[in-house]
Coordinates of C-alpha atoms in Angstrom, one line a residue:
M143 CA -2.5 60.9 30.4
R144 CA -3.8 57.6 31.8
K145 CA -7.4 59.0 31.8
V146 CA -7.1 59.7 28.1
L147 CA -5.3 56.5 27.1
L148 CA -8.1 54.0 27.8
P149 CA -10.9 55.9 26.0
T150 CA -8.6 56.5 23.1
L151 CA -7.9 52.8 22.7
I152 CA -11.6 52.0 22.9
F153 CA -12.4 54.6 20.3
I154 CA -9.7 53.3 17.9
A155 CA -10.8 49.7 18.4
T156 CA -14.4 50.6 17.7
I157 CA -13.5 52.5 14.5
L158 CA -11.4 49.5 13.2
L159 CA -14.2 47.1 14.0
L160 CA -16.8 49.2 12.2
L161 CA -14.5 49.6 9.1
R162 CA -14.0 45.8 9.0
L163 CA -17.7 45.1 9.2
F164 CA -18.4 47.7 6.5
Y165 CA -15.8 46.0 4.3
L166 CA -17.2 42.5 4.9
Q167 CA -20.8 43.4 4.5
V168 CA -20.7 46.0 1.7
I169 CA -17.4 45.8 -0.2
D170 CA -16.4 42.1 0.0
E171 CA -19.2 40.1 -1.7
S172 CA -17.4 36.7 -1.4
L173 CA -19.1 36.1 2.0
K174 CA -22.4 36.0 0.2
L175 CA -21.2 33.0 -1.7
K176 CA -20.0 31.3 1.5
S177 CA -23.3 31.8 3.3
D178 CA -26.3 29.6 2.9
N179 CA -27.8 31.9 0.2
N180 CA -31.0 30.7 -1.3
A181 CA -30.7 33.0 -4.3
I182 CA -27.4 31.5 -5.4
K183 CA -26.9 28.0 -6.7
I184 CA -23.4 26.5 -6.5
Q185 CA -22.5 24.1 -9.3
Y186 CA -19.2 22.3 -9.4
D187 CA -17.2 21.3 -12.5
Y188 CA -15.1 18.2 -11.7
P189 CA -11.8 17.8 -13.5
E190 CA -10.4 14.6 -14.8
R191 CA -7.9 12.9 -12.6
G192 CA -4.3 12.8 -13.7
Y193 CA -3.2 9.8 -15.9
V194 CA -0.8 7.2 -14.5
Y195 CA 2.1 5.8 -16.6
D196 CA 4.7 3.2 -15.9
R197 CA 8.5 3.9 -15.9
F198 CA 8.7 3.5 -19.7
G199 CA 5.8 5.8 -20.5
K200 CA 3.1 3.1 -21.0
L201 CA -0.3 4.4 -20.0
L202 CA -1.7 2.3 -17.2
V203 CA -4.7 4.3 -15.9
A204 CA -6.9 6.8 -17.8
N205 CA -10.4 8.1 -17.4
Q206 CA -13.9 7.5 -18.7
P207 CA -17.0 9.7 -18.5
S208 CA -19.6 9.1 -15.7
Y209 CA -22.8 10.8 -14.8
D210 CA -24.3 11.2 -11.3
I211 CA -27.9 12.2 -10.6
M212 CA -27.7 15.0 -8.0
V213 CA -30.6 16.3 -5.8
I214 CA -31.2 19.5 -3.9
P215 CA -34.1 18.4 -1.5
R216 CA -35.5 21.9 -1.0
D217 CA -35.9 22.4 -4.7
M218 CA -37.9 19.2 -5.2
K219 CA -41.5 20.0 -6.3
N220 CA -44.3 17.8 -7.7
I221 CA -42.2 14.8 -8.4
D222 CA -43.9 11.8 -10.0
T223 CA -42.1 9.2 -7.8
L224 CA -43.5 6.2 -9.6
E225 CA -42.3 7.4 -13.0
F226 CA -38.9 8.4 -11.5
C227 CA -38.4 5.0 -10.0
Q228 CA -39.4 3.1 -13.1
L229 CA -37.1 5.2 -15.2
L230 CA -34.1 4.4 -13.1
N231 CA -35.2 0.9 -12.1
I232 CA -35.1 1.6 -8.3
R233 CA -37.6 0.9 -5.5
K234 CA -39.7 3.6 -3.9
E235 CA -38.2 2.6 -0.5
D236 CA -34.7 3.3 -1.9
F237 CA -35.9 6.6 -3.3
I238 CA -37.2 7.7 0.1
K239 CA -34.0 6.6 1.9
R240 CA -31.8 8.5 -0.4
I241 CA -33.8 11.7 -0.2
E242 CA -33.7 11.5 3.6
K243 CA -30.0 11.0 3.6
A244 CA -29.6 14.0 1.3
K245 CA -31.7 16.1 3.7
V246 CA -29.5 15.1 6.6
Y247 CA -26.5 16.4 4.7
S248 CA -28.2 19.6 3.6
P249 CA -31.7 20.5 2.3
R250 CA -30.2 23.4 0.2
L251 CA -27.0 21.8 -1.1
P252 CA -26.6 19.2 -3.8
S253 CA -26.0 15.6 -2.9
V254 CA -25.5 12.5 -5.0
F255 CA -28.8 10.7 -5.4
L256 CA -27.6 8.0 -7.8
P257 CA -24.0 7.7 -8.8
Q258 CA -22.3 6.4 -12.0
L259 CA -25.1 6.1 -14.6
N260 CA -24.2 4.2 -17.7
K261 CA -24.8 5.6 -21.1
R262 CA -28.3 4.1 -21.5
E263 CA -29.4 5.3 -18.1
F264 CA -27.9 8.7 -18.7
A265 CA -29.7 9.1 -22.1
A266 CA -33.1 8.0 -20.6
F267 CA -32.9 10.4 -17.7
Q268 CA -31.5 13.3 -19.6
E269 CA -34.5 13.2 -21.9
K270 CA -36.9 13.7 -18.9
V271 CA -34.8 15.5 -16.4
R272 CA -36.9 18.7 -16.9
K273 CA -39.9 16.9 -15.3
F274 CA -38.0 16.3 -12.0
Q275 CA -37.4 19.7 -10.4
G276 CA -34.6 19.6 -7.9
F277 CA -32.7 16.9 -9.8
Y278 CA -29.9 17.5 -12.3
I279 CA -27.0 15.5 -13.9
Q280 CA -23.4 16.0 -12.8
K281 CA -20.7 14.8 -15.1
R282 CA -17.6 13.2 -13.6
S283 CA -14.9 10.9 -14.7
L284 CA -14.1 7.4 -13.5
R285 CA -11.0 5.4 -13.9
D286 CA -10.4 3.5 -17.1
Y287 CA -7.8 0.9 -16.5
Q288 CA -5.7 0.1 -19.5
V289 CA -4.3 -3.1 -17.9
N290 CA -5.7 -5.9 -15.8
Y291 CA -2.9 -6.0 -13.3
G292 CA -1.5 -3.8 -10.5
A293 CA -4.7 -3.4 -8.5
N294 CA -2.7 -3.1 -5.2
V295 CA -0.4 -0.5 -6.8
F296 CA -3.2 1.7 -8.1
G297 CA -5.8 1.5 -5.4
F298 CA -9.3 2.6 -6.3
I299 CA -11.7 5.5 -6.3
T300 CA -14.6 5.8 -3.9
Q301 CA -17.1 8.3 -2.6
V302 CA -16.1 10.4 0.4
N303 CA -17.8 9.6 3.7
D304 CA -18.9 12.0 6.4
K305 CA -15.6 11.7 8.4
I306 CA -13.6 12.8 5.3
I307 CA -15.9 15.7 4.7
E308 CA -15.6 16.9 8.3
K309 CA -11.8 16.5 8.2
N310 CA -11.2 18.1 4.8
P311 CA -13.4 21.0 3.6
Y312 CA -12.3 20.6 0.0
Y313 CA -14.7 17.6 -0.3
N314 CA -18.5 17.7 -0.5
S315 CA -21.1 14.9 -0.4
G316 CA -20.7 12.7 -3.5
D317 CA -17.1 13.7 -4.3
L318 CA -14.7 11.0 -5.2
I319 CA -11.4 10.3 -3.4
G320 CA -8.5 7.8 -3.9
K321 CA -8.1 4.9 -1.5
Q322 CA -5.2 2.6 -1.2
G323 CA -2.2 2.6 -3.5
V324 CA -1.0 5.6 -5.5
E325 CA -4.6 6.9 -5.7
E326 CA -4.5 7.6 -2.0
S327 CA -0.8 8.6 -1.7
Y328 CA -1.0 11.1 -4.5
E329 CA -4.7 12.1 -4.2
K330 CA -3.9 15.8 -4.0
E331 CA -1.9 15.7 -7.2
L332 CA -4.2 13.4 -9.1
R333 CA -7.5 14.9 -8.2
G334 CA -6.9 18.4 -9.7
I335 CA -8.9 21.4 -8.6
K336 CA -12.7 21.6 -8.9
G337 CA -14.2 24.5 -10.8
V338 CA -17.1 26.4 -9.3
K339 CA -20.0 28.3 -11.0
Y340 CA -22.4 30.6 -9.0
I341 CA -25.8 30.8 -10.6
Q342 CA -28.3 33.6 -9.7
K343 CA -31.9 32.6 -9.0
D344 CA -35.0 34.8 -9.0
K345 CA -37.7 34.9 -6.4
Y346 CA -39.5 32.0 -8.2
N347 CA -36.3 29.9 -7.8
R348 CA -35.6 30.1 -11.6
E349 CA -32.0 30.4 -12.8
I350 CA -31.4 33.8 -14.4
G351 CA -27.7 33.6 -15.1
S352 CA -24.2 33.8 -13.6
Y353 CA -23.9 35.6 -10.3
K354 CA -22.1 39.0 -10.8
E355 CA -21.4 38.0 -14.4
G356 CA -19.2 35.1 -13.4
R357 CA -16.8 37.2 -11.4
F358 CA -16.4 34.5 -8.7
D359 CA -16.5 31.5 -11.0
T360 CA -13.4 29.4 -11.3
I361 CA -12.2 26.9 -14.0
A362 CA -11.5 23.3 -13.2
K363 CA -7.9 22.3 -13.4
Q364 CA -7.1 18.7 -14.5
G365 CA -5.1 16.6 -12.1
E366 CA -1.4 16.1 -12.6
D367 CA -0.1 13.1 -14.6
I368 CA 2.2 10.9 -12.7
T369 CA 4.9 8.4 -13.8
L370 CA 5.4 5.4 -11.6
S371 CA 8.7 3.6 -11.1
I372 CA 6.8 0.3 -11.8
D373 CA 7.9 -1.7 -14.8
G374 CA 4.4 -2.6 -16.2
E375 CA 5.6 -5.7 -18.0
L376 CA 7.5 -7.0 -15.0
Q377 CA 4.5 -6.3 -12.7
K378 CA 2.3 -8.3 -15.1
Y379 CA 4.8 -11.1 -15.3
G380 CA 5.1 -11.3 -11.5
E381 CA 1.3 -11.6 -11.1
E382 CA 1.2 -14.3 -13.7
L383 CA 3.9 -16.3 -11.9
M384 CA 2.0 -16.0 -8.7
V385 CA -1.3 -17.4 -10.0
N386 CA -2.6 -20.2 -7.7
K387 CA -0.1 -19.1 -5.1
R388 CA -0.1 -16.8 -2.1
G389 CA 2.6 -14.4 -1.2
G390 CA 4.4 -11.3 -2.4
I391 CA 7.2 -10.2 -4.7
V392 CA 9.0 -6.8 -4.3
A393 CA 11.7 -5.7 -6.8
I394 CA 13.7 -2.5 -6.3
E395 CA 16.3 -0.7 -8.4
P396 CA 19.3 -0.5 -6.0
K397 CA 20.9 2.7 -7.3
T398 CA 17.7 4.7 -6.9
G399 CA 15.3 2.9 -4.5
E400 CA 12.6 2.9 -7.2
I401 CA 10.1 0.0 -6.9
L402 CA 10.1 -2.0 -10.1
A403 CA 7.4 -4.5 -9.1
L404 CA 5.1 -4.8 -6.2
V405 CA 3.1 -8.0 -6.5
T406 CA 0.7 -9.5 -4.0
A407 CA -1.1 -12.8 -4.6
P408 CA -3.9 -13.4 -5.0
S409 CA -4.9 -10.2 -6.6
Y410 CA -7.8 -9.0 -8.8
D411 CA -8.6 -7.0 -12.0
P412 CA -8.7 -3.3 -10.9
A413 CA -11.6 -2.7 -13.3
I414 CA -14.0 -4.6 -11.1
L415 CA -13.9 -1.7 -8.6
V416 CA -15.2 0.8 -11.1
G417 CA -18.8 1.7 -11.7
R418 CA -22.1 0.7 -10.1
E419 CA -20.8 -2.8 -9.4
R420 CA -17.9 -1.5 -7.3
S421 CA -19.5 -2.0 -4.0
R422 CA -20.8 -5.5 -4.7
N423 CA -17.3 -6.6 -5.9
Y424 CA -15.5 -4.9 -3.0
T425 CA -17.8 -6.7 -0.6
K426 CA -16.9 -10.1 -2.2
L427 CA -13.2 -9.3 -2.0
Y428 CA -13.5 -8.1 1.6
N429 CA -15.4 -11.2 2.7
D430 CA -12.7 -13.5 1.4
S431 CA -10.9 -13.8 4.7
I432 CA -8.9 -16.8 3.7
A433 CA -7.2 -15.7 0.4
K434 CA -7.4 -12.0 1.5
P435 CA -7.0 -10.4 -2.0
L436 CA -7.3 -6.9 -0.4
F437 CA -4.3 -7.6 1.9
D438 CA -1.1 -6.4 0.2
R439 CA 1.3 -9.1 1.3
G440 CA 4.3 -7.2 -0.2
L441 CA 3.8 -4.4 2.3
L442 CA 1.8 -5.8 5.2
A443 CA 2.6 -9.5 5.6
E444 CA 5.1 -10.1 8.4
Y445 CA 7.0 -13.4 8.0
P446 CA 10.1 -14.8 9.7
P447 CA 12.8 -14.1 7.1
G448 CA 14.5 -17.4 7.6
S449 CA 17.9 -18.0 6.1
P450 CA 18.2 -14.7 4.1
F451 CA 18.6 -13.1 7.5
K452 CA 22.0 -14.9 7.8
I453 CA 23.4 -12.3 5.5
I454 CA 22.9 -9.7 8.2
T455 CA 24.1 -12.1 10.9
G456 CA 27.4 -12.5 9.0
L457 CA 27.8 -8.8 8.3
V458 CA 27.3 -7.8 11.9
A459 CA 29.8 -10.4 13.1
L460 CA 32.4 -9.0 10.6
Q461 CA 31.7 -5.4 11.7
E462 CA 32.0 -6.4 15.4
K463 CA 35.3 -8.2 14.5
V464 CA 34.4 -11.3 16.3
V465 CA 35.1 -13.4 13.2
D466 CA 36.9 -13.0 9.9
E467 CA 36.7 -14.8 6.6
Q468 CA 38.8 -17.7 7.8
T469 CA 37.1 -18.3 11.1
S470 CA 35.9 -21.9 11.1
F471 CA 33.2 -23.9 12.9
V472 CA 32.6 -27.7 12.6
C473 CA 29.0 -28.6 11.7
H474 CA 27.7 -32.1 12.6
H475 CA 24.2 -31.7 11.0
G476 CA 23.4 -29.1 13.6
F477 CA 24.4 -26.9 16.5
S478 CA 24.2 -27.9 20.2
Y479 CA 23.8 -24.7 22.1
A480 CA 22.5 -25.9 25.5
R481 CA 21.6 -29.0 27.4
G482 CA 18.9 -30.7 25.3
R483 CA 18.9 -27.9 22.8
F484 CA 20.0 -28.7 19.2
M485 CA 19.5 -26.6 16.1
K486 CA 19.4 -28.9 13.1
C487 CA 21.4 -28.3 9.9
H488 CA 21.5 -30.1 6.5
D489 CA 25.3 -29.4 6.4
S490 CA 28.1 -31.5 7.8
Q491 CA 31.6 -30.0 7.3
I492 CA 33.9 -27.3 8.4
S493 CA 32.2 -24.0 7.6
Q494 CA 33.7 -20.6 7.1
L495 CA 31.9 -17.5 5.9
H496 CA 32.0 -18.3 2.2
N497 CA 30.7 -21.8 2.2
G498 CA 28.6 -21.0 5.2
I499 CA 26.6 -18.7 3.0
Y500 CA 26.2 -20.8 -0.1
N501 CA 25.5 -23.9 1.9
S502 CA 23.3 -22.0 4.4
C503 CA 24.9 -23.6 7.4
N504 CA 22.9 -23.0 10.6
T505 CA 25.9 -24.0 12.8
Y506 CA 28.1 -21.3 11.3
F507 CA 25.6 -18.5 11.7
A508 CA 24.4 -19.6 15.2
S509 CA 28.1 -19.7 16.3
V510 CA 29.0 -16.2 15.0
Y511 CA 25.8 -14.8 16.5
M512 CA 26.7 -16.3 19.9
K513 CA 30.2 -14.7 19.5
T514 CA 28.7 -11.3 18.6
L515 CA 26.5 -11.2 21.7
S516 CA 29.2 -12.7 24.0
K517 CA 31.6 -9.9 23.1
Y518 CA 29.8 -7.8 25.6
R519 CA 29.5 -8.4 29.3
K520 CA 25.8 -7.9 29.5
T521 CA 23.5 -9.7 27.0
S522 CA 21.0 -6.8 27.1
A523 CA 23.7 -4.3 26.0
A524 CA 24.9 -6.7 23.3
V525 CA 21.3 -7.2 21.9
D526 CA 20.9 -3.4 21.6
I527 CA 24.1 -3.1 19.7
W528 CA 23.2 -6.0 17.4
S529 CA 19.7 -4.5 16.9
K530 CA 21.1 -1.1 15.9
H531 CA 23.2 -2.8 13.2
V532 CA 20.2 -4.7 11.9
K533 CA 17.9 -1.7 11.9
S534 CA 20.4 0.3 9.9
F535 CA 19.3 -1.8 6.9
G536 CA 15.7 -0.6 7.3
L537 CA 14.5 -3.7 9.1
G538 CA 12.2 -3.4 12.1
E539 CA 11.1 0.2 11.2
F540 CA 8.4 1.9 9.1
M541 CA 10.3 2.5 5.9
G542 CA 8.8 5.9 4.9
Y543 CA 7.9 4.8 1.4
D544 CA 5.2 6.6 -0.6
L545 CA 2.4 4.1 -0.2
P546 CA -0.3 4.4 2.4
T547 CA 0.0 1.1 4.2
G548 CA 2.8 -0.9 5.8
R549 CA 4.2 -2.7 8.8
R550 CA 7.4 -2.3 10.7
G551 CA 8.2 -5.9 11.2
K552 CA 10.1 -6.8 14.4
I553 CA 13.8 -6.6 15.3
P554 CA 14.0 -7.4 19.1
T555 CA 15.9 -5.2 21.5
S556 CA 16.7 -5.5 25.2
K557 CA 13.2 -4.1 26.0
T558 CA 11.7 -6.9 24.0
Y559 CA 13.3 -9.5 26.2
K560 CA 12.7 -7.6 29.4
R561 CA 9.0 -8.0 28.6
I562 CA 9.4 -11.7 27.7
Y563 CA 11.8 -12.6 30.5
P564 CA 11.0 -10.0 33.3
D565 CA 12.6 -12.1 36.1
W566 CA 15.3 -14.1 34.2
D567 CA 18.8 -13.1 33.2
Y568 CA 18.6 -14.5 29.6
K569 CA 21.8 -15.5 27.8
P570 CA 22.8 -15.6 24.1
T571 CA 21.7 -19.3 24.0
T572 CA 18.2 -18.2 24.9
I573 CA 17.7 -16.1 21.7
V574 CA 20.1 -17.9 19.3
S575 CA 17.3 -18.6 16.8
N576 CA 17.4 -15.0 15.8
A577 CA 20.7 -15.8 14.0
I578 CA 18.8 -17.8 11.3
G579 CA 15.9 -15.5 10.9
Q580 CA 13.5 -17.2 13.3
G581 CA 12.8 -16.4 17.0
E582 CA 11.5 -12.9 17.5
V583 CA 12.6 -11.6 14.1
T584 CA 9.9 -10.8 11.4
T585 CA 10.1 -8.8 8.2
T586 CA 8.0 -7.7 5.3
P587 CA 8.9 -8.6 1.7
I588 CA 9.6 -4.9 0.9
Q589 CA 12.0 -4.7 3.8
L590 CA 13.9 -7.8 2.6
A591 CA 14.1 -6.4 -0.9
N592 CA 15.5 -3.2 0.5
M593 CA 18.0 -5.1 2.6
M594 CA 19.2 -6.8 -0.6
A595 CA 19.4 -3.4 -2.3
A596 CA 21.7 -2.2 0.6
V597 CA 23.9 -5.3 0.2
A598 CA 24.0 -4.8 -3.6
N599 CA 25.1 -1.2 -3.0
R600 CA 27.8 -2.3 -0.5
G601 CA 26.3 -0.5 2.4
Y602 CA 23.7 2.1 1.5
Y603 CA 20.1 2.4 0.2
Y604 CA 17.5 4.9 -0.9
T605 CA 14.1 4.9 0.7
P606 CA 11.9 2.7 -1.6
H607 CA 9.4 4.7 -3.6
I608 CA 6.9 4.1 -6.3
I609 CA 6.9 7.6 -7.8
K610 CA 9.3 8.4 -10.6
K611 CA 8.0 11.7 -11.9
I612 CA 5.2 14.1 -11.3
E613 CA 4.4 16.6 -14.1
G614 CA 6.0 19.9 -13.3
Q615 CA 7.4 18.8 -9.9
Q616 CA 10.4 17.1 -8.4
I617 CA 10.0 14.1 -6.3
D618 CA 10.4 14.4 -2.5
K619 CA 14.0 15.0 -1.4
K620 CA 13.8 12.0 1.1
Y621 CA 13.7 9.7 -1.9
R622 CA 16.9 11.1 -3.2
T623 CA 18.8 10.9 0.1
K624 CA 21.3 8.0 0.8
H625 CA 20.9 6.0 4.0
H626 CA 24.1 4.3 5.1
T627 CA 24.2 1.1 7.1
S628 CA 26.4 0.7 10.1
I629 CA 28.5 -1.9 8.2
D630 CA 31.8 -0.8 6.6
P631 CA 31.9 -1.3 2.8
Q632 CA 34.8 -3.7 2.9
Y633 CA 32.8 -6.3 4.7
F634 CA 30.3 -6.7 1.9
E635 CA 32.6 -8.2 -0.7
P636 CA 33.2 -11.6 1.0
V637 CA 29.5 -11.9 1.8
I638 CA 28.6 -11.0 -1.8
S639 CA 31.1 -13.6 -3.1
G640 CA 29.3 -16.2 -1.0
L641 CA 25.9 -15.1 -2.4
A642 CA 27.2 -15.5 -6.0
D643 CA 28.2 -19.1 -5.2
V644 CA 24.6 -19.8 -3.9
Y645 CA 23.8 -20.1 -7.6
N646 CA 27.1 -21.6 -8.7
V647 CA 27.6 -24.4 -6.2
G648 CA 25.1 -23.8 -3.4
T649 CA 21.5 -24.1 -2.4
A650 CA 20.2 -22.5 -5.6
F651 CA 22.4 -24.5 -8.0
G652 CA 20.6 -25.1 -11.2
L653 CA 18.5 -21.9 -11.1
G654 CA 21.1 -19.7 -12.9
V655 CA 20.8 -17.8 -16.1
D656 CA 23.5 -17.5 -18.8
D657 CA 25.2 -14.1 -19.0
I658 CA 23.7 -12.9 -15.7
Q659 CA 25.7 -13.3 -12.4
I660 CA 23.0 -13.4 -9.8
C661 CA 23.7 -13.2 -6.1
G662 CA 21.0 -14.8 -4.0
K663 CA 20.0 -16.6 -0.8
T664 CA 17.4 -19.3 -0.3
G665 CA 15.2 -19.4 2.7
T666 CA 12.6 -21.6 4.5
A667 CA 10.5 -20.3 7.3
E668 CA 8.4 -22.3 9.7
N669 CA 4.7 -21.6 9.5
F670 CA 2.1 -22.1 12.3
A671 CA -1.6 -21.5 12.6
K672 CA -4.1 -22.0 15.4
I673 CA -6.7 -24.6 14.3
N674 CA -9.5 -25.6 16.5
G675 CA -7.7 -23.9 19.4
K676 CA -4.4 -25.8 18.9
R677 CA -1.2 -24.5 17.4
V678 CA -0.5 -26.5 14.3
K679 CA 2.5 -26.5 12.0
L680 CA 1.6 -26.0 8.4
Q681 CA 3.8 -26.3 5.3
D682 CA 6.8 -24.0 5.5
H683 CA 7.1 -20.8 3.5
S684 CA 9.4 -20.6 0.5
I685 CA 11.7 -17.5 0.5
F686 CA 14.3 -16.1 -1.8
V687 CA 16.2 -12.9 -2.0
A688 CA 18.7 -11.8 -4.7
F689 CA 20.2 -9.0 -6.7
A690 CA 21.8 -8.9 -10.2
P691 CA 24.2 -8.5 -11.8
K692 CA 26.9 -8.9 -9.1
D693 CA 28.7 -5.8 -10.3
N694 CA 26.7 -2.7 -11.1
P695 CA 23.4 -4.3 -9.9
K696 CA 20.2 -3.3 -11.6
I697 CA 17.6 -5.1 -9.6
A698 CA 17.2 -6.4 -6.0
I699 CA 14.3 -8.7 -5.2
A700 CA 12.5 -10.6 -2.4
V701 CA 10.0 -13.4 -3.0
F702 CA 7.7 -15.0 -0.4
V703 CA 5.5 -18.0 -1.4
E704 CA 3.3 -19.1 1.5
N705 CA 3.3 -22.9 2.2
G706 CA 5.9 -23.2 -0.6
Y707 CA 8.0 -25.8 1.1
W708 CA 11.6 -24.6 0.7
G709 CA 13.4 -21.7 -1.0
K710 CA 14.6 -23.4 -4.1
R711 CA 11.3 -25.0 -4.9
W712 CA 9.1 -22.0 -5.6
A713 CA 10.5 -18.6 -4.5
G714 CA 13.9 -19.2 -6.1
P715 CA 12.7 -20.0 -9.7
I716 CA 10.3 -17.0 -9.5
A717 CA 13.1 -14.7 -8.4
T718 CA 15.3 -15.9 -11.2
L719 CA 12.6 -15.4 -13.9
M720 CA 11.8 -11.9 -12.6
I721 CA 15.5 -11.0 -12.8
E722 CA 15.9 -12.3 -16.3
K723 CA 12.7 -10.7 -17.5
F724 CA 13.9 -7.3 -16.2
I725 CA 17.4 -7.4 -17.4
K726 CA 17.0 -9.3 -20.7
R727 CA 13.4 -8.4 -21.4
K728 CA 12.9 -12.1 -22.5
I729 CA 13.0 -15.5 -20.9
T730 CA 15.6 -18.2 -21.7
R731 CA 14.8 -20.4 -18.7
T732 CA 11.6 -21.6 -20.3
D733 CA 11.8 -24.8 -18.2
L734 CA 11.5 -22.8 -15.0
E735 CA 8.8 -20.6 -16.5
K736 CA 6.6 -23.5 -17.5
R737 CA 6.9 -25.0 -14.1
M738 CA 6.0 -21.8 -12.3
L739 CA 3.2 -20.7 -14.6
E740 CA 1.5 -24.2 -14.5
G741 CA 2.3 -24.9 -10.9
S742 CA -0.2 -24.5 -8.1
L743 CA -0.2 -24.5 -4.4
Q744 CA -4.0 -24.4 -4.1
G745 CA -4.0 -27.9 -2.7
E746 CA -2.0 -26.8 0.3
Y747 CA -4.3 -23.9 0.9
D748 CA -7.4 -26.1 0.6
K749 CA -6.3 -28.7 3.1
Y750 CA -8.1 -27.3 6.1
I751 CA -11.0 -25.5 4.3
G752 CA -14.3 -27.1 5.3
K753 CA -12.6 -29.6 7.6
H754 CA -11.3 -27.4 10.4
T755 CA -11.9 -24.0 11.9
V756 CA -8.9 -21.8 11.1
D757 CA -8.3 -19.4 14.0
S758 CA -6.8 -16.0 14.5
L759 CA -3.2 -16.8 13.5
L760 CA -4.3 -17.3 9.9
L761 CA -5.9 -13.9 9.9
K762 CA -4.3 -11.8 12.5
K763 CA -6.1 -8.9 14.1
P764 CA -4.0 -6.2 12.5
E765 CA -4.7 -7.7 9.1
I766 CA -8.5 -7.6 9.8
E767 CA -8.2 -3.9 10.8
A768 CA -6.2 -3.0 7.7
V769 CA -8.9 -4.3 5.5
K770 CA -11.7 -3.1 7.7
K771 CA -10.4 0.4 7.5
E772 CA -11.1 0.3 3.7
Q773 CA -14.5 -1.3 4.1
D774 CA -15.5 1.7 6.3
T775 CA -15.2 4.0 3.3
I776 CA -18.1 2.4 1.5
E777 CA -21.3 4.4 2.1
D778 CA -24.7 3.1 3.1
I779 CA -26.1 3.6 -0.4
D780 CA -23.4 1.4 -1.9
D781 CA -23.9 -1.2 0.8
K782 CA -27.6 -1.3 -0.1
E783 CA -26.7 -1.8 -3.8
A784 CA -24.5 -4.7 -2.8
E785 CA -27.3 -6.3 -0.8
N786 CA -29.7 -5.9 -3.8

């Protein structure tokens, strides 16, 4: 039996192999299309990208026709190079360089020779294309922006590079792909599906019709339309308020986690990254390393949160039961926490939770932070418990939202301090500045907006997201899943009461709006930069967080204004105006509006330009890398156009 088994297996395997080869070579003709077949020309039909709408159905992004000149190097014959270059107004050196690049990609497959012809160029070339064998015109669609705001939300379209082609076989040389914003996040839905036509050629390389009567041809399928959670009017208004300022605004609907506005300042008109001037304009934006218009501050900028972090400090202390609403501390314009160590405070009275919040008393929150950590025998264990509470609000973590960029911020743990103090048994007094949102704590604007959404909801939040609807689909389940904080719901009410009085009698007094009960918190964060090798203190950042109305909240917001002095001066009024705009759809605080629209901080930003060398703390390495990643997507051809 053993003698027969092995020959039998070999015989069966041979028969199966021969049958498979017969099927592939004789019956299945699709492999002929996949091979490098000189007798078949592959022609793609590119679909329109899906349209983009705001939450109210307003069209934000549509399409416009565009035409690329394609080349198949092997098919080029008897080209009058001089006439060709004059027709398209290009140099002979550029012609040669582009042909060589096309040959490197493939002598037999089409490559983009010249992208995005305008109507005049298209008409002129179309008239004479028959004279230039090996060249043809490929119709595509480019983005047509219906608005001049939201560039950081939308992203832009660019040509794929070699790395993308190697990674994803869907793309070919010259194809377009979304980068940044929703164009990148929802590229697969927006791009649609390319159609393919296989054209038979004779031995003279002439086209003689569809291969196999079009049996293998496919029809292009247009991309899916998407509806964003963005309120277009609110986004526009936020960008107007931030003119001549730098910073970010993030507004979220608490009950859903939908992002209502995502403002970064300075920004730019998204239309400048469309067409032949895209590369030139992108290069200008990229080279602005001071204002950094390509750097999305709402998602990427990591700032000390300042006093808004006191909300978390108070909630954690209540949850840990080290204080209650009546626990009192005496403030004498500050808090002495060690020999020679004094934390200044503008307050001077007996502070409890309620007035500690609306007066933003450093002494109160430093004291309750010390009590929280001192509850446990080891400071390291206490820090980890505190850190776990804080992170339950989405701070110190990548948030999982549906945008392609972000930072996790920093919420320290015992490991953090083990690295900082490897040989020292640190105490609560060592790290007390965390209590007031300084020290080792940093957050992004979207994290603070989400934190306020969790407070507004009395202890839960949804992962922030910018998608509201995709045609024919349901949004990802993770955006419909509640995340509960580690703080019990009953502890939020006394904190929220204090936040309401921030507007009524506290640090934001005078910023209120009739008929809207806003709960907010002012903040001021220290700001340092390295200038000429020295650490220099610059003007503080202005911060404000809020939600409204107090009951059944509809919007939570965080505003950061760089070098904006203190919270009430710039960030507070902007937050108030954004809230009123969203809830009332009109502005009654025209006094605040006039001051914010006409106000400018450009003088603060210009102080050191041309006088000093601003070092790496103004443009941190991760920020450079975030922008550099996008610059790498620009191809050599586009770079050459920018140089010209």
